[in-house]
Amino acid sequence: MGVKMKQVAWNEVQNMVANSNNENNIYFITFTTSWCPDCKVMKPIVESVEEEYKEYNEIIFLEVDAEKAQLFREINNRWKILHVPTFLIMKNNKIIQRGENYYPKEILCDWVEKVLE
């Protein structure tokens, strides 16, 4: 049985990412909406990436509803979630990698590998 991406509230994600006790963690954050067809296509792909890296305790996969978080299409913030899905890989409260819309699993795995180096 595969893993299921954890959906969390945006304020919880912000607290995790900003917490200095978590500085060795890598956060793979997927911003979605309930009505987004591309989000539904990407969800099993991201969960497959999560399954591949489940042995790496420092990598945390999270899903955030961009509308509930009031981030979707809000251009005056650091996150700039203008499209869904949007993917952010973060470490030490910095965005290391960013992408929008569709990516094959291999590309997402490449992003994770680069952060692990």
Short mmCIF file of C-alpha atoms in Angstrom, two decimals:
data_model
loop_
_atom_site.label_atom_id
_atom_site.label_comp_id
_atom_site.label_asym_id
_atom_site.label_seq_id
_atom_site.Cartn_x
_atom_site.Cartn_y
_atom_site.Cartn_z
CA MET A 1 0.00 0.00 0.00
CA GLY A 2 1.38 3.41 -0.98
CA VAL A 3 1.71 6.55 1.03
CA LYS A 4 -0.88 9.29 1.09
CA MET A 5 0.26 12.90 1.06
CA LYS A 6 -0.61 14.65 4.32
CA GLN A 7 -2.97 17.61 3.87
CA VAL A 8 -2.26 20.30 6.46
CA ALA A 9 -3.36 23.82 7.27
CA TRP A 10 -1.16 26.57 5.87
CA ASN A 11 -0.35 28.11 9.27
CA GLU A 12 0.93 24.71 10.42
CA VAL A 13 3.20 24.47 7.37
CA GLN A 14 4.56 27.97 7.97
CA ASN A 15 5.36 27.08 11.59
CA MET A 16 7.14 23.88 10.55
CA VAL A 17 9.20 25.53 7.83
CA ALA A 18 10.20 28.52 9.97
CA ASN A 19 11.08 26.48 13.08
CA SER A 20 14.88 26.43 13.52
CA ASN A 21 14.61 22.95 15.08
CA ASN A 22 13.56 21.71 11.64
CA GLU A 23 16.48 23.19 9.70
CA ASN A 24 17.62 19.79 8.39
CA ASN A 25 14.19 18.96 7.05
CA ILE A 26 13.28 19.23 3.40
CA TYR A 27 9.66 20.16 2.70
CA PHE A 28 8.01 19.15 -0.55
CA ILE A 29 4.83 21.24 -0.51
CA THR A 30 2.08 20.80 -3.09
CA PHE A 31 -0.50 23.58 -3.35
CA THR A 32 -3.80 22.36 -4.76
CA THR A 33 -7.49 23.24 -4.95
CA SER A 34 -10.46 20.90 -4.81
CA TRP A 35 -11.65 21.81 -8.32
CA CYS A 36 -8.29 21.55 -10.16
CA PRO A 37 -8.11 18.68 -12.70
CA ASP A 38 -4.30 18.90 -12.97
CA CYS A 39 -4.07 18.58 -9.18
CA LYS A 40 -5.98 15.30 -9.38
CA VAL A 41 -3.60 14.07 -12.09
CA MET A 42 -0.50 15.07 -10.13
CA LYS A 43 -1.57 13.72 -6.73
CA PRO A 44 -0.73 10.04 -7.43
CA ILE A 45 2.53 11.11 -9.11
CA VAL A 46 3.60 13.12 -6.05
CA GLU A 47 2.51 10.26 -3.78
CA SER A 48 4.67 7.93 -5.88
CA VAL A 49 7.65 10.25 -5.34
CA GLU A 50 6.87 10.29 -1.62
CA GLU A 51 6.78 6.48 -1.63
CA GLU A 52 10.18 6.40 -3.32
CA TYR A 53 11.73 8.63 -0.63
CA LYS A 54 9.86 7.29 2.42
CA GLU A 55 13.15 6.01 3.93
CA TYR A 56 14.42 9.60 4.11
CA ASN A 57 13.01 10.93 7.38
CA GLU A 58 14.18 14.47 6.61
CA ILE A 59 11.88 14.78 3.57
CA ILE A 60 8.33 15.78 4.49
CA PHE A 61 5.62 15.81 1.84
CA LEU A 62 2.69 18.13 2.52
CA GLU A 63 -0.40 19.22 0.63
CA VAL A 64 -1.99 22.64 1.18
CA ASP A 65 -5.34 23.82 -0.16
CA ALA A 66 -4.31 27.13 -1.77
CA GLU A 67 -7.81 28.59 -1.58
CA LYS A 68 -8.37 27.75 2.08
CA ALA A 69 -4.93 29.23 2.81
CA GLN A 70 -6.00 32.38 0.92
CA LEU A 71 -2.85 32.17 -1.18
CA PHE A 72 -4.29 31.37 -4.59
CA ARG A 73 -3.69 34.23 -7.03
CA GLU A 74 -2.48 36.55 -4.25
CA ILE A 75 0.51 38.14 -5.96
CA ASN A 76 1.67 40.29 -3.07
CA ASN A 77 3.19 37.53 -1.01
CA ARG A 78 6.36 35.48 -0.99
CA TRP A 79 4.65 32.31 -2.21
CA LYS A 80 3.07 33.54 -5.47
CA ILE A 81 0.67 30.63 -5.95
CA LEU A 82 -0.74 31.80 -9.29
CA HIS A 83 -1.43 28.34 -10.75
CA VAL A 84 -2.33 25.00 -9.28
CA PRO A 85 -0.80 22.70 -8.68
CA THR A 86 2.28 24.57 -7.50
CA PHE A 87 5.20 22.67 -6.01
CA LEU A 88 7.74 24.12 -3.61
CA ILE A 89 10.75 22.36 -2.18
CA MET A 90 11.98 24.23 0.87
CA LYS A 91 14.89 23.91 3.27
CA ASN A 92 15.99 26.35 5.99
CA ASN A 93 12.91 28.49 5.28
CA LYS A 94 14.11 29.07 1.69
CA ILE A 95 12.49 28.02 -1.56
CA ILE A 96 15.00 25.71 -3.28
CA GLN A 97 12.81 24.58 -6.18
CA ARG A 98 9.50 25.77 -7.57
CA GLY A 99 7.26 24.42 -10.31
CA GLU A 100 3.71 24.74 -11.57
CA ASN A 101 1.26 22.47 -13.39
CA TYR A 102 2.33 19.03 -14.69
CA TYR A 103 5.71 17.33 -14.20
CA PRO A 104 6.61 13.69 -14.75
CA LYS A 105 7.78 11.73 -11.72
CA GLU A 106 11.38 11.73 -12.97
CA ILE A 107 11.58 15.53 -12.86
CA LEU A 108 10.16 15.66 -9.33
CA CYS A 109 12.67 13.00 -8.24
CA ASP A 110 15.48 15.04 -9.81
CA TRP A 111 14.41 18.03 -7.71
CA VAL A 112 14.51 15.93 -4.54
CA GLU A 113 17.90 14.45 -5.44
CA LYS A 114 19.41 17.91 -5.96
CA VAL A 115 18.28 19.01 -2.51
CA LEU A 116 19.64 15.81 -0.94
CA GLU A 117 23.13 16.39 -2.41
#
